[in-house]
PDB file of C-alpha atoms in Angstrom:
ATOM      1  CA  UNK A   1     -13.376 -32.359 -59.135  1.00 77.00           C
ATOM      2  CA  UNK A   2     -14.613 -35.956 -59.493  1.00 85.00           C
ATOM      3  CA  UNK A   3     -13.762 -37.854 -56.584  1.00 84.00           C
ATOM      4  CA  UNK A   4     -14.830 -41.404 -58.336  1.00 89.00           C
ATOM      5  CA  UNK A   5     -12.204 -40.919 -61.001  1.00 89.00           C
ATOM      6  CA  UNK A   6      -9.812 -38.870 -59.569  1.00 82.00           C
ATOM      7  CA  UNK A   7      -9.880 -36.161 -61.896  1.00 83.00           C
ATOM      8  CA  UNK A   8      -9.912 -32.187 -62.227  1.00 82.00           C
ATOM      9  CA  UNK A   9     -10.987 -30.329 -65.392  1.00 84.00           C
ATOM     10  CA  UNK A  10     -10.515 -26.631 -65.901  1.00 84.00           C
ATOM     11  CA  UNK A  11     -13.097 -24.818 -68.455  1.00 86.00           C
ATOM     12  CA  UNK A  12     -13.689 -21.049 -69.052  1.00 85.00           C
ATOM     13  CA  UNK A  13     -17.059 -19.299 -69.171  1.00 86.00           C
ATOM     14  CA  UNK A  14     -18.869 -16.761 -70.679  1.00 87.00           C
ATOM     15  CA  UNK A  15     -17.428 -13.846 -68.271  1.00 87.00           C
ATOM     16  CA  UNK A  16     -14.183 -15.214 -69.037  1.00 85.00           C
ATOM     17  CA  UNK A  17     -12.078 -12.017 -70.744  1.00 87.00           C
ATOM     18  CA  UNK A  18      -8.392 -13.562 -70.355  1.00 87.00           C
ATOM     19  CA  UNK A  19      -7.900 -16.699 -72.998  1.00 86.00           C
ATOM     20  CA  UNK A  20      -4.398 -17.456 -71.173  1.00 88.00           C
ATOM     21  CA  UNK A  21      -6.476 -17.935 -67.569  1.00 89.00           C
ATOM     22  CA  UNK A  22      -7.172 -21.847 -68.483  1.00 90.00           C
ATOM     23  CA  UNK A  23      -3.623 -22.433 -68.709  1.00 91.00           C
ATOM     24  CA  UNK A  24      -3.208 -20.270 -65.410  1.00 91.00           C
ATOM     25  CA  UNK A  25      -5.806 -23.103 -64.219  1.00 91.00           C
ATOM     26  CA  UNK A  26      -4.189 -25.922 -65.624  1.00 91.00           C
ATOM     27  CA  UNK A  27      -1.057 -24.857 -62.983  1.00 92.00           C
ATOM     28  CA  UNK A  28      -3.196 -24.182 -60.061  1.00 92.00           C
ATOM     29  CA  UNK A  29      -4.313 -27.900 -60.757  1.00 90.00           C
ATOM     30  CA  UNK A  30      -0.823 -28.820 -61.252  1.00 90.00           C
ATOM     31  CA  UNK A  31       0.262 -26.894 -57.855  1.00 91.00           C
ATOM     32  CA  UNK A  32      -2.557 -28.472 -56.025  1.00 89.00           C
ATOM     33  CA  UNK A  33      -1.297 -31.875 -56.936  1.00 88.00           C
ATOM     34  CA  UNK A  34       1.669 -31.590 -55.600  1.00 89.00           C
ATOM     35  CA  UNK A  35       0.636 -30.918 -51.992  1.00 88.00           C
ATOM     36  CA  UNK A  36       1.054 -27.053 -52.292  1.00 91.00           C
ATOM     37  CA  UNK A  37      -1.061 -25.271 -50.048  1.00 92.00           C
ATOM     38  CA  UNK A  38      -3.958 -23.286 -51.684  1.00 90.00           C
ATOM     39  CA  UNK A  39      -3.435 -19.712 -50.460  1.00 92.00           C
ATOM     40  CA  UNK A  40       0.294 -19.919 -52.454  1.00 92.00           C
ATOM     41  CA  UNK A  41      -1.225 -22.126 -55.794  1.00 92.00           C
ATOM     42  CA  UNK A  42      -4.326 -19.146 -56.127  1.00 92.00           C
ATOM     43  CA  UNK A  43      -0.959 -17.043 -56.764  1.00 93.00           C
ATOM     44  CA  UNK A  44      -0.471 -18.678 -59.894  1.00 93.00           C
ATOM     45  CA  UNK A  45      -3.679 -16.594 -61.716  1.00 90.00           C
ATOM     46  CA  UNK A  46      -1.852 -13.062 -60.468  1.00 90.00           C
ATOM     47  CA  UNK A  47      -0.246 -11.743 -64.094  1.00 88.00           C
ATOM     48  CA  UNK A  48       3.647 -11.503 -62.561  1.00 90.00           C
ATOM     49  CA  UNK A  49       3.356 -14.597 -61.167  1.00 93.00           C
ATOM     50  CA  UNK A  50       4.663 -18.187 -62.371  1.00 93.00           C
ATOM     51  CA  UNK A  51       5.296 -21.271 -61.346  1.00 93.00           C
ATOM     52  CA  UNK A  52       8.126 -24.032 -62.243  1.00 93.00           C
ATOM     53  CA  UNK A  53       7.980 -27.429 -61.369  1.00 93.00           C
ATOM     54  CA  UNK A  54      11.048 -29.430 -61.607  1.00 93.00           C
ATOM     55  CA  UNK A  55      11.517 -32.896 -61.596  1.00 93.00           C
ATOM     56  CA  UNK A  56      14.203 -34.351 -59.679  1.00 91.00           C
ATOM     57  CA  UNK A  57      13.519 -37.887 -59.319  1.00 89.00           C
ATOM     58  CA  UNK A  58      15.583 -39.243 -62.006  1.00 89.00           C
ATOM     59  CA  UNK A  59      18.616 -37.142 -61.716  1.00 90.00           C
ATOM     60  CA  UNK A  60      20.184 -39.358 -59.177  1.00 90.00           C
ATOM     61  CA  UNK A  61      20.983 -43.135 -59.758  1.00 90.00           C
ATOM     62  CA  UNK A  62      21.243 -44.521 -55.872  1.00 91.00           C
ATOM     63  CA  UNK A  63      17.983 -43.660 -53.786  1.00 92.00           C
ATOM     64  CA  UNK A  64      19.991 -43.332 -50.343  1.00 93.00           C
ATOM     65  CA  UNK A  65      22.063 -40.300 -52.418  1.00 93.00           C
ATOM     66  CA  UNK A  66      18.974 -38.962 -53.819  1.00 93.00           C
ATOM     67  CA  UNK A  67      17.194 -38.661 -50.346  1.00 93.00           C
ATOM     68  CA  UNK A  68      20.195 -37.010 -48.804  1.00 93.00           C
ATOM     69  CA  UNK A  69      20.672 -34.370 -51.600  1.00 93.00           C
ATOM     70  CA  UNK A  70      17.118 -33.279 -51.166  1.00 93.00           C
ATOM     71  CA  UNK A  71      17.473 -32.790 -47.576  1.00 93.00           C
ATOM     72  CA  UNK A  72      20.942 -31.154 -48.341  1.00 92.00           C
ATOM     73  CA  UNK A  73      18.213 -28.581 -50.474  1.00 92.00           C
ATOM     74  CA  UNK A  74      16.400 -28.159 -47.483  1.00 92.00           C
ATOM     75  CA  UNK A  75      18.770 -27.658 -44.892  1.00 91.00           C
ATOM     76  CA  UNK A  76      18.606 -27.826 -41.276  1.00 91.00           C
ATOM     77  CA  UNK A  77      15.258 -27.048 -39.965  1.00 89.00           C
ATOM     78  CA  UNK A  78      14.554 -25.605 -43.440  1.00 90.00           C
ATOM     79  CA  UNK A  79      17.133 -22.786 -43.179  1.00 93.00           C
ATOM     80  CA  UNK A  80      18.406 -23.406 -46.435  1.00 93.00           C
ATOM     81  CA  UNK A  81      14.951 -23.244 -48.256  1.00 93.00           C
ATOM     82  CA  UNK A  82      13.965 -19.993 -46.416  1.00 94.00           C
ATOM     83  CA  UNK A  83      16.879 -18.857 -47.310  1.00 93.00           C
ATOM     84  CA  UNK A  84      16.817 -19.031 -51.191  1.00 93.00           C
ATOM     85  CA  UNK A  85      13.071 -17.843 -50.865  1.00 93.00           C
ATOM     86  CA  UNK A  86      13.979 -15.072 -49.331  1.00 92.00           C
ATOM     87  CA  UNK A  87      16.893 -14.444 -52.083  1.00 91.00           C
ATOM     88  CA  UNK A  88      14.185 -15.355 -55.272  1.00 91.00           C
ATOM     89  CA  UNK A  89      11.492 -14.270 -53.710  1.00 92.00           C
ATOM     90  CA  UNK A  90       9.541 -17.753 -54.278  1.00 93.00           C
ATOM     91  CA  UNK A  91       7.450 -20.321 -52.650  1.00 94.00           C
ATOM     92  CA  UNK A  92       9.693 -23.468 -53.115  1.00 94.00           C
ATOM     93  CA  UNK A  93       7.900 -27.006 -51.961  1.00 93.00           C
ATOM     94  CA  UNK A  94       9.922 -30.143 -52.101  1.00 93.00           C
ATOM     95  CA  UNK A  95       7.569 -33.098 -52.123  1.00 89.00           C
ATOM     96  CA  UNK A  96       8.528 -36.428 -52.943  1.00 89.00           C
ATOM     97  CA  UNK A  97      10.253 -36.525 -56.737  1.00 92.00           C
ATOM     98  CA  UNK A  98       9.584 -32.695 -57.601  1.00 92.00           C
ATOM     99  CA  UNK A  99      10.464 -29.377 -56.160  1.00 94.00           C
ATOM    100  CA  UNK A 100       7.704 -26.934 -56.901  1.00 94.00           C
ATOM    101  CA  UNK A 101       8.357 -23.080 -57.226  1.00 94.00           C
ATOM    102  CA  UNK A 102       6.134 -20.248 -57.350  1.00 94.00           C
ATOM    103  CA  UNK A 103       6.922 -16.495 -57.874  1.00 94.00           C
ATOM    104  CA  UNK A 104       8.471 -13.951 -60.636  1.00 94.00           C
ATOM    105  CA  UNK A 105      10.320 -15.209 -63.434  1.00 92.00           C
ATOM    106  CA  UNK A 106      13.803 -14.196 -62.832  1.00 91.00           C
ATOM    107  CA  UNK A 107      13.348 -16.073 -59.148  1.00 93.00           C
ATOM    108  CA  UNK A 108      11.868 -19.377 -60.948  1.00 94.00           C
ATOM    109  CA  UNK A 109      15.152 -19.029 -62.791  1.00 93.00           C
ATOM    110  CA  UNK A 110      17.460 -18.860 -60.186  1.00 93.00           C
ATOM    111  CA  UNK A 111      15.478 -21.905 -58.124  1.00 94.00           C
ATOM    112  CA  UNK A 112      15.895 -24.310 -61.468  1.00 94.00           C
ATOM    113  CA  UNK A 113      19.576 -23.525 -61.102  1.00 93.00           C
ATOM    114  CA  UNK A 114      20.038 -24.014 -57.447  1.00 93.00           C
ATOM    115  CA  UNK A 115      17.923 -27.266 -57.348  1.00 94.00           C
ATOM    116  CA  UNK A 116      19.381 -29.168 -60.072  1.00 93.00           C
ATOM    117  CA  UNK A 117      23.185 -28.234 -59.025  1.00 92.00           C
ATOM    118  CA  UNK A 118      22.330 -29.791 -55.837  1.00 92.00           C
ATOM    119  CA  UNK A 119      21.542 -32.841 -57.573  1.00 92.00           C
ATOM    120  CA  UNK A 120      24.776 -32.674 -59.159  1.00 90.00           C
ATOM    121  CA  UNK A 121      26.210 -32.405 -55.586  1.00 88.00           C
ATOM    122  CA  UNK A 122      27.201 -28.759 -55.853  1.00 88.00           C
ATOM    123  CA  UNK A 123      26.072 -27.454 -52.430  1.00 89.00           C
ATOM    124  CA  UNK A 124      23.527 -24.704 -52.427  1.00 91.00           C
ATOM    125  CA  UNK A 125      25.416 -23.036 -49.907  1.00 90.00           C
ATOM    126  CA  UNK A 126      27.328 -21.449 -52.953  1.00 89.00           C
ATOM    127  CA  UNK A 127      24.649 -20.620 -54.775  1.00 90.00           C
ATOM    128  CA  UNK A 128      23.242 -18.826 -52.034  1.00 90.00           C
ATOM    129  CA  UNK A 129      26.401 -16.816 -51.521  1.00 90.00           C
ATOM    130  CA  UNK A 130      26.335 -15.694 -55.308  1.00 89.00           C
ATOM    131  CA  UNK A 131      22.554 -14.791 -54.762  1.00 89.00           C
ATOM    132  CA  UNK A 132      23.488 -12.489 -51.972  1.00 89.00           C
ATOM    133  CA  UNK A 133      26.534 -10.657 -54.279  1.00 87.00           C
ATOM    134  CA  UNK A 134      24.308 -10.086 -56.837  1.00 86.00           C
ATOM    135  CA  UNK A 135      21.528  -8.471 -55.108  1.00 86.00           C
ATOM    136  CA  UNK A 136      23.933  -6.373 -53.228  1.00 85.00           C
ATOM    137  CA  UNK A 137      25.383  -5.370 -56.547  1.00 84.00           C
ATOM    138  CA  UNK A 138      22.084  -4.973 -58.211  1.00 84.00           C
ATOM    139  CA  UNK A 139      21.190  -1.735 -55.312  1.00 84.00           C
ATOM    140  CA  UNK A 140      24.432   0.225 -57.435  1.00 82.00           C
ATOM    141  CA  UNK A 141      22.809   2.267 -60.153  1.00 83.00           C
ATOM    142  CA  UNK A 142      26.311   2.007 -61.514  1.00 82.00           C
ATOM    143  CA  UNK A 143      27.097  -1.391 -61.312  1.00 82.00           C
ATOM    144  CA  UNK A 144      23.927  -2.556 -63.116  1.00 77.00           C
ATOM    145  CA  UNK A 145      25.326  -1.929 -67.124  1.00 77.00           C
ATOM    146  CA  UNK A 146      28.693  -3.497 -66.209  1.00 80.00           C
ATOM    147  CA  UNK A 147      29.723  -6.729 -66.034  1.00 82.00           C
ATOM    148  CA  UNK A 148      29.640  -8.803 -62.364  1.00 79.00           C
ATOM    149  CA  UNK A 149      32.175 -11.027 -63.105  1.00 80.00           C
ATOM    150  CA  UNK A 150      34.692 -10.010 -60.861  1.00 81.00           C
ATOM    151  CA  UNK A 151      32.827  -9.925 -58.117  1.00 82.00           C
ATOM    152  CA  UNK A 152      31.200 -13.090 -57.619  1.00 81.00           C
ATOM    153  CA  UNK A 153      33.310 -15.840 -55.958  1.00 80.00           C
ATOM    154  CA  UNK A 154      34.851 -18.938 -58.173  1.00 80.00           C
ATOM    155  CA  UNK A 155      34.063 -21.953 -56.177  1.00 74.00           C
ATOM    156  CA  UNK A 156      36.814 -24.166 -57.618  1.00 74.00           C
ATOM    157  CA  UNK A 157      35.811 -28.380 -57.140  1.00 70.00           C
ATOM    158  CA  UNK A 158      38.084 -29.932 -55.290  1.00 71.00           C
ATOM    159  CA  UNK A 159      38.842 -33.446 -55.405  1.00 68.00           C
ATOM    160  CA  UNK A 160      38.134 -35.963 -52.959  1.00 64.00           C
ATOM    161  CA  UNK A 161      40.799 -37.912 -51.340  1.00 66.00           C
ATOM    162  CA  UNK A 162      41.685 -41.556 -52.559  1.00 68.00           C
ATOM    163  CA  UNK A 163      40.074 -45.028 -51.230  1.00 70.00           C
ATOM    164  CA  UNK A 164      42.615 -45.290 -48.012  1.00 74.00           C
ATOM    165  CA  UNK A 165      44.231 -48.340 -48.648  1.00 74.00           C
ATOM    166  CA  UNK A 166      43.485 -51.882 -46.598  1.00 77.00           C
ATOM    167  CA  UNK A 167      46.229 -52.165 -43.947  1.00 78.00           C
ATOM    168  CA  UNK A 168      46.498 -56.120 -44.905  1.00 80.00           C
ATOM    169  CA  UNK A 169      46.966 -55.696 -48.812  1.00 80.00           C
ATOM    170  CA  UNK A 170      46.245 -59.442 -50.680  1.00 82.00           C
ATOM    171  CA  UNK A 171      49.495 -59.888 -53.161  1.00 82.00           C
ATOM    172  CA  UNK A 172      48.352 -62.225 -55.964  1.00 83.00           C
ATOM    173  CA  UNK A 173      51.316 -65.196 -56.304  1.00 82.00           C
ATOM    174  CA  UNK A 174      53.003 -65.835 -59.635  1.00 85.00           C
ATOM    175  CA  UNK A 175      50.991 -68.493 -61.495  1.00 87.00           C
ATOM    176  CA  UNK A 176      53.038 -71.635 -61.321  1.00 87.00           C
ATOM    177  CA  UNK A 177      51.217 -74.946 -63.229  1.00 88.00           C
ATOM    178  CA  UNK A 178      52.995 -77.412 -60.549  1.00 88.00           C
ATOM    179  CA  UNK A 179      51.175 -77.764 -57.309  1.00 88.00           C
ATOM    180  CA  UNK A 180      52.225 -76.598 -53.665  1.00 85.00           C
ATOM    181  CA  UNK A 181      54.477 -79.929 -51.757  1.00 87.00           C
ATOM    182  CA  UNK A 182      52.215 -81.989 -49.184  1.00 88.00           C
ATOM    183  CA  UNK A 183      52.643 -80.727 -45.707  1.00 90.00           C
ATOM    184  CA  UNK A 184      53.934 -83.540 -43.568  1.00 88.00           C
ATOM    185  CA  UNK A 185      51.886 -85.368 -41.269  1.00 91.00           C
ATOM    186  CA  UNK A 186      53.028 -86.092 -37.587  1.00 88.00           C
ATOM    187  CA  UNK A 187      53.563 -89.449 -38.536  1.00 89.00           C
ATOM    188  CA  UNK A 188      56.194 -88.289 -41.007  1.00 88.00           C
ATOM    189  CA  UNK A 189      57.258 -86.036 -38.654  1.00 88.00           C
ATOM    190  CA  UNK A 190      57.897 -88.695 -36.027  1.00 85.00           C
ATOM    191  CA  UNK A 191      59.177 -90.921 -38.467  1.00 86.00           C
ATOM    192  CA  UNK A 192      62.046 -88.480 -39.187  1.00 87.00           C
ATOM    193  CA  UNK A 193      62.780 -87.523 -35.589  1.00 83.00           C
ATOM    194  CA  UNK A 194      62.905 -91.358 -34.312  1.00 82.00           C
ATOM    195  CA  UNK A 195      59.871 -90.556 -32.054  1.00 80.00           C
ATOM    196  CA  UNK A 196      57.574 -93.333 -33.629  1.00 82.00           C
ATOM    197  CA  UNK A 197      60.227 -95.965 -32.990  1.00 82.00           C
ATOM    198  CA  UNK A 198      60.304 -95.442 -28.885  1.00 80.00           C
ATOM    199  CA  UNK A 199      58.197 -97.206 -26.446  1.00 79.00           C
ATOM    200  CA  UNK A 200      55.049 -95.505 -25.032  1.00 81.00           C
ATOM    201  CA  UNK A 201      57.144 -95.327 -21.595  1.00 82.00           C
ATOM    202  CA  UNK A 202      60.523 -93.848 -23.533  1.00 82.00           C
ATOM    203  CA  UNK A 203      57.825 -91.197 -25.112  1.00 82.00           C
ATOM    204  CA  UNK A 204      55.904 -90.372 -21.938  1.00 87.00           C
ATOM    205  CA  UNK A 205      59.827 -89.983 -20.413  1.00 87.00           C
ATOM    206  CA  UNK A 206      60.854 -87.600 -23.121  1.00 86.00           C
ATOM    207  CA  UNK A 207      57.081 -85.622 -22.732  1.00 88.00           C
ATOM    208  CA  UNK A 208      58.098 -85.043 -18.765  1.00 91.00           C
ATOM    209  CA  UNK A 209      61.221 -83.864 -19.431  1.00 92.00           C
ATOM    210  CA  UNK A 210      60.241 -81.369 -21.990  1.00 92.00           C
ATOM    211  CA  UNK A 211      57.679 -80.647 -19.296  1.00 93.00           C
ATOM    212  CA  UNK A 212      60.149 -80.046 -16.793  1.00 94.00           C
ATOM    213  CA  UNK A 213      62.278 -78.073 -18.504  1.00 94.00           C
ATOM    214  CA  UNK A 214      59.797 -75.537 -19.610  1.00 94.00           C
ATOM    215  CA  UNK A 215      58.968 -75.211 -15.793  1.00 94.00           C
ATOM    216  CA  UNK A 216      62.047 -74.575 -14.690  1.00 94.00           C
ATOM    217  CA  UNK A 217      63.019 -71.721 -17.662  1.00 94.00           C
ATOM    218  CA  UNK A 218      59.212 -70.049 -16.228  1.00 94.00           C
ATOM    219  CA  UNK A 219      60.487 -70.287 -12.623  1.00 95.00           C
ATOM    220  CA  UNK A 220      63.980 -68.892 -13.381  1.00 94.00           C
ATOM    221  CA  UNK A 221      62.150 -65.981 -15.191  1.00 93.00           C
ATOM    222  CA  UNK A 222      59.810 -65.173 -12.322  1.00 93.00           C
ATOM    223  CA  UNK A 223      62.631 -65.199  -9.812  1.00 93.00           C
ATOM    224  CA  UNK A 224      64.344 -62.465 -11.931  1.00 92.00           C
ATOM    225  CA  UNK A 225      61.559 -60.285 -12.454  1.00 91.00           C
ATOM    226  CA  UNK A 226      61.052 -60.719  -8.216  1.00 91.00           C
ATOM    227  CA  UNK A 227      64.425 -60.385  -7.445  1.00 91.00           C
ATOM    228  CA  UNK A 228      64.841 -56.893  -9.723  1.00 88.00           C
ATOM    229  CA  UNK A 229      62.759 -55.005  -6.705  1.00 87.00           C
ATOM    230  CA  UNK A 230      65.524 -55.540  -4.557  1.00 88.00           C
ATOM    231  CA  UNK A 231      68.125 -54.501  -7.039  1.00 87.00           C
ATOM    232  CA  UNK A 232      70.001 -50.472  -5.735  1.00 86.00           C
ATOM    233  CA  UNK A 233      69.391 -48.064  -8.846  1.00 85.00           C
ATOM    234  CA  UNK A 234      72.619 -46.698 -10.139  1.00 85.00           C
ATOM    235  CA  UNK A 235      73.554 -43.291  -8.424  1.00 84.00           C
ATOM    236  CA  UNK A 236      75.143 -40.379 -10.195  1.00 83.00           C
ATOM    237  CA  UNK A 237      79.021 -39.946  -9.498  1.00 84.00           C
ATOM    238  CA  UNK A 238      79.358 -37.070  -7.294  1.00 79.00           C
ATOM    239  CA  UNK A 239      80.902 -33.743  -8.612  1.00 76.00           C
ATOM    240  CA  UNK A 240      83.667 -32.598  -6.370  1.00 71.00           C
ATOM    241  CA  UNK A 241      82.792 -28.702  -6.037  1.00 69.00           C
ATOM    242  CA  UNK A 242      85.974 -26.480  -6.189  1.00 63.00           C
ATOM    243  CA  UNK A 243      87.246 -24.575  -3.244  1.00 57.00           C
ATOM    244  CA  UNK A 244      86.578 -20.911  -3.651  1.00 52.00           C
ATOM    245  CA  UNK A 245      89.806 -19.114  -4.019  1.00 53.00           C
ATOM    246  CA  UNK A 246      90.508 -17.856  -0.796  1.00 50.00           C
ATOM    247  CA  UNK A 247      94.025 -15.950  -1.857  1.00 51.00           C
ATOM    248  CA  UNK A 248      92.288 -12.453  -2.616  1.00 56.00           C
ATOM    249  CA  UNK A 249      94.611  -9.362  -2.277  1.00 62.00           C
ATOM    250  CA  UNK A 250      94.237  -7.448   0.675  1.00 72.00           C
ATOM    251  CA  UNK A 251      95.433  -3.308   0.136  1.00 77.00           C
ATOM    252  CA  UNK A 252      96.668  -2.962   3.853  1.00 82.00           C
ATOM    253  CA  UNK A 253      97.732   0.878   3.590  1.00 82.00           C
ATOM    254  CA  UNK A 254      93.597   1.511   2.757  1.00 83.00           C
ATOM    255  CA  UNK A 255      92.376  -0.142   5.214  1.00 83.00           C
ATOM    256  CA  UNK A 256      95.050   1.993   7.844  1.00 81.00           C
ATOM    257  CA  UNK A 257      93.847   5.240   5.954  1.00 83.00           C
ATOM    258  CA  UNK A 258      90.115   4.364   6.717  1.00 82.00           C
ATOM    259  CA  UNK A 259      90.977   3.485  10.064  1.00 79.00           C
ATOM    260  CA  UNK A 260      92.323   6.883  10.614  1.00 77.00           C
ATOM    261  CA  UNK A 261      89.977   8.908   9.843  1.00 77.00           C
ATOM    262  CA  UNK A 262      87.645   7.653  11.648  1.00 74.00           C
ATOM    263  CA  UNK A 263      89.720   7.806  14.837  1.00 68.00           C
ATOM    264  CA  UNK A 264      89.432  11.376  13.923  1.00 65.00           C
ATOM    265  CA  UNK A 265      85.591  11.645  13.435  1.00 61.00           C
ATOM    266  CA  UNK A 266      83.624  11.336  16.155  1.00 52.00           C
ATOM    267  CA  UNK A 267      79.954   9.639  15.066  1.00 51.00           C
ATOM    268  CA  UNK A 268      77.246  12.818  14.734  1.00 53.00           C
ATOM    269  CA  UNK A 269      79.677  15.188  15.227  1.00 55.00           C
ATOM    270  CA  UNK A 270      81.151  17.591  12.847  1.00 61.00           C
ATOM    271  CA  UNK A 271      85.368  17.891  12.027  1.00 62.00           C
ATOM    272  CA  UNK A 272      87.238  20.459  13.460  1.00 68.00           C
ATOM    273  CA  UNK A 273      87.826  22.280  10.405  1.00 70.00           C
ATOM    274  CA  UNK A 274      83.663  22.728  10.100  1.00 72.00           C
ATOM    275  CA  UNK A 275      83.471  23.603  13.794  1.00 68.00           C
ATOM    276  CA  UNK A 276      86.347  26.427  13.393  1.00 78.00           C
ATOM    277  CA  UNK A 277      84.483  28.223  10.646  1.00 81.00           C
ATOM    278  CA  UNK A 278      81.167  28.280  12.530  1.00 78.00           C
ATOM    279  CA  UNK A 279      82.556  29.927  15.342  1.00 80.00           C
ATOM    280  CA  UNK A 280      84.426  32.680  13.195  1.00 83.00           C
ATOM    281  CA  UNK A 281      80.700  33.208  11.295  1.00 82.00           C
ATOM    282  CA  UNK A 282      78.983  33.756  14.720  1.00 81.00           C
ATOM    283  CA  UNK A 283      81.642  35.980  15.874  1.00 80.00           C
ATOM    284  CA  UNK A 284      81.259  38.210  12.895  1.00 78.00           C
ATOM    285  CA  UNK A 285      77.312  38.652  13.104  1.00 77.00           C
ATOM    286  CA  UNK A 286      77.846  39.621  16.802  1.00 76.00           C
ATOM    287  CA  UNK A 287      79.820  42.411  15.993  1.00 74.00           C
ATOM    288  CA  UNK A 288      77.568  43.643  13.287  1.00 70.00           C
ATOM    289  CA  UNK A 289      75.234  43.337  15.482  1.00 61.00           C
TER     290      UNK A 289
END
């Protein structure tokens, strides 16, 4: 490391046995570089370990949609980056114009894909969710020789709704090569009405009048919006209710029958008939007896 240049160099040894471990060095430098903390970029020299760096810096034209795409990758709080570690099983480190990855090939893979789709504006959100199929699928001995088409999702894009149109819309006039009339002056004006002839007492006259008149039309509508307190609000015509029919037919010979019989019941006693046939059942025992 020399601090007065600003430069690293990487060179192997004598007890060096691996020929590929300088270019394992030459990524620890580049990992190290990039702000990636050292415990994660000593990775890098494991054998099933690699590391990706991606460069995102010029996929996006406009730098206020470039910022807000790369902290679309990250998510709130960093949710979304745990998240697709988690899922690749990678150190991912977004850092100014790169993303940096570190892990197992397949992962490194899957973290090229998700980064540079959100750079096309494709959420990662779906990415994720196809992530999570697939490693769902991939726990089915069964499923692994077949064909996962069917059951990861189609995210279909949709299309975003049209400029909404300026309420005051500016209609371009037909070209015409002869130019718009003069407006008239208030000379003209006057000049046309008579006005400019009068006397400076005839006009102050006519400027009163106009006055008053104006007054009078403001005190006339005043009065009627003062005077519409006082004015009854129109009642409902009253609905004459019909007479109940009192002509109901009376049954006369009932009302005798009912009468009758209860001439001939006495209230908590029993008919004669009843009382008879007691007496002849008590009579009876007695002599059984």
């Amino acid at each position: 490391l020399d601090l007065i240049e600003g430069s690293m160099t990487v060179t192997t040894t004598k007890k060096t046995f691996d020929p590929y471990a300088i270019i394992r060095a030459r990524d620890l430098i580049k990992l190290l570089a990039r702000s990636v903390p050292f415990e994660q970029a000593v990775r890098i020299l494991q054998d099933d370990v690699a590391c990706d760096i991606v460069k995102i810096g010029s996929l996006v034209r406009k730098r206020e949609t470039f910022i807000k795409r790369r902290a679309r990758l990250l998510g709130p709080k960093g949710s979304t980056l745990k998240a697709l570690e988690l899922l690749t099983n990678c150190y991912i480190m977004v850092q100014g114009n790169t993303v940096s990855a570190l892990g197992p090939f397949s992962g490194l893979k899957e973290v090229r894909k998700v980064v540079l789709d959100t750079m096309k504006n494709i959420h990662p959100i779906y990415n994720i969710k196809t992530l999570m199929i697939k490693r769902e699928l991939a726990k089915d001995p069964e499923l692994r020789t077949q064909s996962w088409e069917r059951f990861l999702p189609k995210f279909k894009r949709k299309n975003l709704k049209k400029r909404k149109e300026p309420k005051k819309k500016n209609t371009k006039k037909e070209y015409t090569p002869f130019p718009p009339p003069q407006p008239e002056s208030q000379i003209d004006k006057e000049l046309a009405s008579g006005e400019y002839f009068l006397k400076e007492s005839q006009k102050k006259r006519k400027q009163m009048k106009e006055r008053k008149a104006k007054q009078a039309e403001a005190i006339k509508k005043r009065q009627e919006e003062r005077n519409k307190a006082f004015i009854p609000p129109k009642e409902k015509p009253a609905v004459k209710t019909k007479k109940a029919s009192t002509e109901k037919k009376i049954d006369i010979e009932a009302i005798k029958e009912k009468v009758k019989n209860a001439k001939k019941k006495k209230l908590g006693a029993l008919p004669e008939e009843e009382v008879k046939l007691k007496m002849a059942a008590d009579e009876k025992k007695k002599k059984k007896k």
